[in-house]
Amino acid sequence: MKISNTFNTSSAITGFILLGFPCPREGQILLFVLFSAVYLLTLMGNGSIICAVCWDQRLHTPMYILLANFSFLEIWYVTSTVPNMLANFLSDNKLISFSGCLLQFYFFFSLGSTECFFLAIMAFDRYLAICWPLHYPTLMTGRLCANLIISCWVFGFLWFLIPIIIISQMSFCGSGIIDHFLCDPGPLLALTCEKVPVIELVFSTLSPLPLIIPFLFIMGSYALVLRAVLKVPSAAGRKKAFSTCGSHLTVVSLFYGSVLVMYGSPTSEHEAGMQKIVTLFYSVVTPLLNPVIYSLRNKDMKKALQKFLRL
């Protein structure tokens, strides 16, 4: 693998080198084939859920409408990183422009924040369905569902707007090498010509909030759900109530489990490989697994997918 020494350490740089996963040429080609297959399967899996929800009238309920929108989000989330990663596998210089790096940073973290908000409102939907079953149709109306979906997208993309504007005004010096497969804020800020503690404080404050606030909301919702389910007299009723939450809880566990490992581990150079693997899990592997989780654990979705695939 050849890395072009394009940048002068004494002048401002206008682009970056994404190291990705350094290995011999044969390994790069193998990784290209592997991630191409993962990307296509992710698109097909999430696309199938969207088509099944649109096609089957029985799935035109808030729970499945939220799921279809979540699958649509997952398609764009994985697209924010994987195509560029695939191009880098076949490239010798691994270059990404300054504007391309900022765009990737903005869309990746905005879509990630939107995903956290979606997981929260999906937990809220399950709370209403289980704790207020008789009032659910009047509480979770189509209008409320649409407003919640729009709010997720708006808040998700507004959250990192100010940080990305600030970064776009900064100058970067040094080698221009980012030891990651995406434009991560940690190594990106390490390349700034002048250290600005205020900017680092803004990032360290704003970045965790889209993770922490929805996570606390999800935990609170499921605490109330658990309390309501334990009051159900029959074992069959409790099992049915838990089954409606199983898929969502599994997805939440996968996403937040990997994210907590990511932000809870040291950020030293020796941990760079671990950081890449964990980021890869929640940004690429999780979107691949989500359609499988929802289709295997949900009978209605499984039937709808089987009918759709027979068309």
CSV table of C-alpha atoms in Angstrom, one decimal:
chain,number,residue,atom,x,y,z
A,1,MET,CA,0.0,0.0,0.0
A,2,LYS,CA,1.4,3.4,-1.0
A,3,ILE,CA,0.5,6.6,0.9
A,4,SER,CA,1.3,9.8,-1.0
A,5,ASN,CA,3.2,12.3,1.1
A,6,THR,CA,1.1,15.1,-0.3
A,7,PHE,CA,1.1,17.4,2.7
A,8,ASN,CA,3.7,19.8,4.0
A,9,THR,CA,4.1,19.8,7.7
A,10,SER,CA,4.8,23.5,7.8
A,11,SER,CA,1.7,24.8,5.9
A,12,ALA,CA,-2.0,24.5,6.1
A,13,ILE,CA,-3.5,21.4,4.5
A,14,THR,CA,-6.6,21.2,2.3
A,15,GLY,CA,-7.2,17.5,2.4
A,16,PHE,CA,-6.6,14.4,4.5
A,17,ILE,CA,-5.5,10.8,4.3
A,18,LEU,CA,-7.8,8.2,5.8
A,19,LEU,CA,-5.6,5.2,6.7
A,20,GLY,CA,-8.6,2.9,7.1
A,21,PHE,CA,-7.3,-0.7,7.6
A,22,PRO,CA,-3.7,-0.8,6.4
A,23,CYS,CA,-2.7,-4.2,4.9
A,24,PRO,CA,-1.2,-5.6,1.7
A,25,ARG,CA,-2.9,-5.1,-1.7
A,26,GLU,CA,-4.4,-8.6,-1.6
A,27,GLY,CA,-5.9,-7.8,1.8
A,28,GLN,CA,-7.4,-4.5,0.6
A,29,ILE,CA,-9.1,-6.4,-2.3
A,30,LEU,CA,-10.4,-9.0,0.1
A,31,LEU,CA,-11.8,-6.3,2.4
A,32,PHE,CA,-13.3,-4.5,-0.6
A,33,VAL,CA,-15.2,-7.7,-1.6
A,34,LEU,CA,-16.3,-8.3,2.0
A,35,PHE,CA,-17.6,-4.8,2.7
A,36,SER,CA,-19.2,-4.6,-0.8
A,37,ALA,CA,-21.3,-7.7,0.1
A,38,VAL,CA,-22.1,-6.3,3.6
A,39,TYR,CA,-23.2,-3.0,2.0
A,40,LEU,CA,-25.4,-4.7,-0.6
A,41,LEU,CA,-27.0,-7.0,2.0
A,42,THR,CA,-27.7,-4.0,4.2
A,43,LEU,CA,-29.4,-2.1,1.4
A,44,MET,CA,-31.4,-5.2,0.4
A,45,GLY,CA,-32.4,-6.0,4.0
A,46,ASN,CA,-33.5,-2.5,5.0
A,47,GLY,CA,-35.0,-1.9,1.6
A,48,SER,CA,-37.1,-5.1,2.0
A,49,ILE,CA,-38.5,-3.9,5.3
A,50,ILE,CA,-39.5,-0.5,3.7
A,51,CYS,CA,-41.2,-2.3,0.8
A,52,ALA,CA,-43.0,-4.8,3.0
A,53,VAL,CA,-44.4,-2.0,5.2
A,54,CYS,CA,-45.5,0.0,2.2
A,55,TRP,CA,-47.0,-3.0,0.5
A,56,ASP,CA,-48.9,-4.7,3.4
A,57,GLN,CA,-51.9,-2.7,4.6
A,58,ARG,CA,-51.8,-4.5,8.0
A,59,LEU,CA,-48.4,-2.9,8.7
A,60,HIS,CA,-49.7,0.6,8.3
A,61,THR,CA,-49.5,1.2,12.0
A,62,PRO,CA,-47.2,3.6,14.0
A,63,MET,CA,-45.0,0.7,15.1
A,64,TYR,CA,-44.2,-0.4,11.6
A,65,ILE,CA,-44.2,3.1,10.1
A,66,LEU,CA,-41.5,4.0,12.6
A,67,LEU,CA,-39.6,0.8,11.7
A,68,ALA,CA,-39.8,1.6,8.0
A,69,ASN,CA,-38.4,5.1,8.6
A,70,PHE,CA,-35.7,3.6,10.8
A,71,SER,CA,-34.7,1.2,8.0
A,72,PHE,CA,-34.6,4.2,5.6
A,73,LEU,CA,-32.3,6.0,8.1
A,74,GLU,CA,-30.0,2.9,8.3
A,75,ILE,CA,-29.6,2.9,4.6
A,76,TRP,CA,-28.3,6.5,4.6
A,77,TYR,CA,-26.3,5.9,7.8
A,78,VAL,CA,-24.2,3.1,6.3
A,79,THR,CA,-24.0,5.0,3.0
A,80,SER,CA,-22.3,7.9,4.7
A,81,THR,CA,-19.1,5.8,5.3
A,82,VAL,CA,-19.0,2.6,3.3
A,83,PRO,CA,-18.8,3.9,-0.3
A,84,ASN,CA,-15.9,6.1,0.6
A,85,MET,CA,-14.3,3.2,2.5
A,86,LEU,CA,-14.7,0.9,-0.6
A,87,ALA,CA,-13.1,3.5,-2.8
A,88,ASN,CA,-10.1,3.7,-0.4
A,89,PHE,CA,-9.6,0.0,-0.5
A,90,LEU,CA,-8.8,0.3,-4.2
A,91,SER,CA,-6.9,3.6,-3.9
A,92,ASP,CA,-3.2,4.0,-3.4
A,93,ASN,CA,-3.3,7.5,-1.8
A,94,LYS,CA,-6.4,7.2,0.4
A,95,LEU,CA,-7.1,10.9,0.0
A,96,ILE,CA,-10.3,12.7,1.0
A,97,SER,CA,-10.8,16.4,0.3
A,98,PHE,CA,-11.3,18.9,3.1
A,99,SER,CA,-14.9,19.5,2.1
A,100,GLY,CA,-15.5,15.8,1.6
A,101,CYS,CA,-14.2,15.1,5.1
A,102,LEU,CA,-16.4,17.7,6.7
A,103,LEU,CA,-19.5,16.5,4.8
A,104,GLN,CA,-18.8,12.9,5.9
A,105,PHE,CA,-18.3,14.0,9.5
A,106,TYR,CA,-21.5,16.0,9.4
A,107,PHE,CA,-23.7,13.4,7.8
A,108,PHE,CA,-22.3,10.5,9.8
A,109,PHE,CA,-22.8,12.1,13.2
A,110,SER,CA,-26.1,13.7,12.2
A,111,LEU,CA,-27.5,10.4,11.1
A,112,GLY,CA,-26.1,8.8,14.2
A,113,SER,CA,-27.9,11.3,16.4
A,114,THR,CA,-31.1,10.8,14.3
A,115,GLU,CA,-30.8,7.1,15.0
A,116,CYS,CA,-30.6,7.7,18.7
A,117,PHE,CA,-33.8,9.9,18.6
A,118,PHE,CA,-35.6,7.2,16.5
A,119,LEU,CA,-34.7,4.5,19.1
A,120,ALA,CA,-36.2,6.8,21.8
A,121,ILE,CA,-39.5,7.4,20.0
A,122,MET,CA,-39.8,3.7,19.2
A,123,ALA,CA,-39.4,3.0,22.9
A,124,PHE,CA,-42.1,5.6,23.6
A,125,ASP,CA,-44.4,3.9,21.1
A,126,ARG,CA,-43.9,0.6,22.9
A,127,TYR,CA,-44.6,2.3,26.2
A,128,LEU,CA,-47.9,3.7,25.0
A,129,ALA,CA,-48.9,0.4,23.4
A,130,ILE,CA,-48.2,-1.7,26.6
A,131,CYS,CA,-49.0,0.8,29.4
A,132,TRP,CA,-52.0,2.5,27.7
A,133,PRO,CA,-53.4,-0.2,25.4
A,134,LEU,CA,-57.0,1.1,25.4
A,135,HIS,CA,-56.0,4.6,24.7
A,136,TYR,CA,-53.1,3.8,22.3
A,137,PRO,CA,-55.1,4.5,19.0
A,138,THR,CA,-56.1,7.9,20.3
A,139,LEU,CA,-52.7,8.8,21.8
A,140,MET,CA,-50.4,7.6,19.0
A,141,THR,CA,-52.2,9.1,16.0
A,142,GLY,CA,-50.9,9.4,12.5
A,143,ARG,CA,-50.3,13.1,13.0
A,144,LEU,CA,-48.3,12.5,16.2
A,145,CYS,CA,-46.3,9.7,14.6
A,146,ALA,CA,-45.5,12.0,11.6
A,147,ASN,CA,-44.5,14.9,13.9
A,148,LEU,CA,-42.2,12.6,15.9
A,149,ILE,CA,-40.5,11.3,12.7
A,150,ILE,CA,-39.9,14.8,11.4
A,151,SER,CA,-38.6,16.0,14.8
A,152,CYS,CA,-36.0,13.1,14.8
A,153,TRP,CA,-34.7,14.2,11.4
A,154,VAL,CA,-34.7,17.9,12.2
A,155,PHE,CA,-33.0,17.6,15.7
A,156,GLY,CA,-30.6,15.1,14.4
A,157,PHE,CA,-29.3,17.3,11.6
A,158,LEU,CA,-29.4,20.5,13.6
A,159,TRP,CA,-27.4,19.1,16.5
A,160,PHE,CA,-24.0,19.1,14.7
A,161,LEU,CA,-24.6,22.1,12.5
A,162,ILE,CA,-22.8,24.6,14.8
A,163,PRO,CA,-19.7,22.3,15.3
A,164,ILE,CA,-19.3,21.7,11.6
A,165,ILE,CA,-19.5,25.4,10.9
A,166,ILE,CA,-16.8,26.0,13.5
A,167,ILE,CA,-14.6,23.3,12.1
A,168,SER,CA,-15.0,24.6,8.6
A,169,GLN,CA,-13.4,27.9,9.7
A,170,MET,CA,-10.4,26.3,11.3
A,171,SER,CA,-7.0,25.6,9.6
A,172,PHE,CA,-5.2,22.2,9.7
A,173,CYS,CA,-1.5,21.5,9.7
A,174,GLY,CA,0.8,18.5,9.9
A,175,SER,CA,0.8,15.2,8.0
A,176,GLY,CA,-3.0,15.3,7.4
A,177,ILE,CA,-3.2,11.6,8.3
A,178,ILE,CA,-6.3,10.4,10.1
A,179,ASP,CA,-5.8,6.9,11.5
A,180,HIS,CA,-9.4,5.9,10.9
A,181,PHE,CA,-11.8,4.9,8.1
A,182,LEU,CA,-13.9,8.0,8.5
A,183,CYS,CA,-13.4,11.6,9.5
A,184,ASP,CA,-13.6,11.2,13.3
A,185,PRO,CA,-13.6,14.4,15.4
A,186,GLY,CA,-10.8,13.1,17.7
A,187,PRO,CA,-8.0,12.7,15.1
A,188,LEU,CA,-9.5,15.6,13.0
A,189,LEU,CA,-9.1,18.1,15.9
A,190,ALA,CA,-5.7,16.8,16.6
A,191,LEU,CA,-4.6,18.2,13.2
A,192,THR,CA,-5.7,21.8,13.9
A,193,CYS,CA,-2.9,24.3,13.6
A,194,GLU,CA,-3.8,25.9,16.9
A,195,LYS,CA,-5.4,24.1,19.9
A,196,VAL,CA,-8.6,25.7,20.9
A,197,PRO,CA,-9.8,24.4,24.3
A,198,VAL,CA,-13.2,26.1,23.8
A,199,ILE,CA,-13.9,24.1,20.6
A,200,GLU,CA,-12.8,20.8,22.2
A,201,LEU,CA,-15.1,21.6,25.2
A,202,VAL,CA,-18.0,22.3,22.8
A,203,PHE,CA,-17.4,18.9,21.1
A,204,SER,CA,-17.0,17.0,24.4
A,205,THR,CA,-20.3,18.6,25.6
A,206,LEU,CA,-22.5,18.4,22.5
A,207,SER,CA,-21.4,15.0,21.2
A,208,PRO,CA,-22.5,12.7,24.1
A,209,LEU,CA,-25.9,14.5,24.6
A,210,PRO,CA,-27.7,12.8,21.6
A,211,LEU,CA,-26.5,9.5,23.0
A,212,ILE,CA,-27.2,10.1,26.7
A,213,ILE,CA,-30.6,11.9,26.6
A,214,PRO,CA,-32.3,9.3,24.3
A,215,PHE,CA,-30.7,6.5,26.3
A,216,LEU,CA,-32.1,7.7,29.6
A,217,PHE,CA,-35.5,8.2,27.9
A,218,ILE,CA,-35.4,4.6,26.6
A,219,MET,CA,-34.4,3.2,30.0
A,220,GLY,CA,-37.2,5.2,31.6
A,221,SER,CA,-39.8,4.0,29.1
A,222,TYR,CA,-38.8,0.4,29.6
A,223,ALA,CA,-38.8,0.7,33.3
A,224,LEU,CA,-42.4,1.7,33.1
A,225,VAL,CA,-43.1,-1.0,30.6
A,226,LEU,CA,-41.5,-3.6,32.9
A,227,ARG,CA,-43.6,-2.4,35.8
A,228,ALA,CA,-46.8,-2.7,33.8
A,229,VAL,CA,-45.9,-6.1,32.4
A,230,LEU,CA,-45.2,-7.5,35.8
A,231,LYS,CA,-48.7,-6.6,36.8
A,232,VAL,CA,-50.2,-8.7,34.0
A,233,PRO,CA,-51.7,-11.8,35.8
A,234,SER,CA,-51.2,-14.4,33.0
A,235,ALA,CA,-47.9,-15.7,31.8
A,236,ALA,CA,-49.1,-15.7,28.2
A,237,GLY,CA,-50.0,-12.0,28.5
A,238,ARG,CA,-46.6,-11.1,29.9
A,239,LYS,CA,-44.8,-13.1,27.2
A,240,LYS,CA,-46.8,-11.3,24.5
A,241,ALA,CA,-46.0,-7.9,26.0
A,242,PHE,CA,-42.3,-8.8,26.2
A,243,SER,CA,-42.3,-10.1,22.6
A,244,THR,CA,-43.4,-6.7,21.2
A,245,CYS,CA,-40.3,-5.1,22.8
A,246,GLY,CA,-37.8,-7.9,22.1
A,247,SER,CA,-36.6,-6.7,18.7
A,248,HIS,CA,-36.3,-3.1,19.7
A,249,LEU,CA,-34.4,-4.0,22.9
A,250,THR,CA,-32.0,-6.2,21.0
A,251,VAL,CA,-31.3,-3.3,18.5
A,252,VAL,CA,-30.8,-0.8,21.4
A,253,SER,CA,-28.4,-3.2,23.1
A,254,LEU,CA,-26.3,-3.7,20.0
A,255,PHE,CA,-26.1,0.0,19.2
A,256,TYR,CA,-25.6,1.4,22.6
A,257,GLY,CA,-23.4,-1.5,23.8
A,258,SER,CA,-20.9,-0.8,21.0
A,259,VAL,CA,-21.2,3.0,21.4
A,260,LEU,CA,-20.5,2.8,25.1
A,261,VAL,CA,-17.4,0.7,24.5
A,262,MET,CA,-16.3,3.2,21.9
A,263,TYR,CA,-16.6,6.3,24.2
A,264,GLY,CA,-15.7,4.4,27.4
A,265,SER,CA,-12.3,3.2,26.1
A,266,PRO,CA,-9.0,5.1,26.1
A,267,THR,CA,-8.3,7.1,22.9
A,268,SER,CA,-4.5,6.5,22.9
A,269,GLU,CA,-2.7,5.6,19.7
A,270,HIS,CA,-2.5,2.0,20.9
A,271,GLU,CA,-6.3,1.8,21.0
A,272,ALA,CA,-6.7,3.1,17.4
A,273,GLY,CA,-7.4,-0.4,16.0
A,274,MET,CA,-10.0,-1.1,18.7
A,275,GLN,CA,-11.7,2.2,18.0
A,276,LYS,CA,-12.0,1.3,14.3
A,277,ILE,CA,-13.5,-2.1,15.0
A,278,VAL,CA,-16.0,-0.8,17.5
A,279,THR,CA,-17.0,2.1,15.1
A,280,LEU,CA,-17.3,-0.4,12.3
A,281,PHE,CA,-19.6,-2.6,14.5
A,282,TYR,CA,-22.2,0.1,15.3
A,283,SER,CA,-21.9,1.9,11.9
A,284,VAL,CA,-21.8,-1.0,9.5
A,285,VAL,CA,-22.6,-4.3,11.2
A,286,THR,CA,-25.6,-3.1,13.3
A,287,PRO,CA,-27.5,-1.8,10.2
A,288,LEU,CA,-26.9,-5.2,8.6
A,289,LEU,CA,-28.3,-7.1,11.6
A,290,ASN,CA,-31.3,-4.9,12.3
A,291,PRO,CA,-33.5,-6.2,9.4
A,292,VAL,CA,-32.7,-9.8,10.5
A,293,ILE,CA,-33.6,-9.1,14.1
A,294,TYR,CA,-36.9,-7.5,13.3
A,295,SER,CA,-37.9,-10.1,10.7
A,296,LEU,CA,-37.0,-13.1,12.9
A,297,ARG,CA,-38.6,-11.9,16.1
A,298,ASN,CA,-41.8,-10.4,14.6
A,299,LYS,CA,-44.4,-12.7,13.1
A,300,ASP,CA,-46.3,-10.0,11.2
A,301,MET,CA,-43.1,-8.6,9.7
A,302,LYS,CA,-41.9,-12.1,8.8
A,303,LYS,CA,-45.2,-12.9,7.0
A,304,ALA,CA,-45.2,-9.6,5.2
A,305,LEU,CA,-41.6,-10.1,4.0
A,306,GLN,CA,-42.4,-13.6,2.8
A,307,LYS,CA,-45.4,-12.4,0.8
A,308,PHE,CA,-43.4,-9.5,-0.6
A,309,LEU,CA,-40.5,-11.7,-1.6
A,310,ARG,CA,-42.8,-14.1,-3.5
A,311,LEU,CA,-44.0,-11.3,-5.7
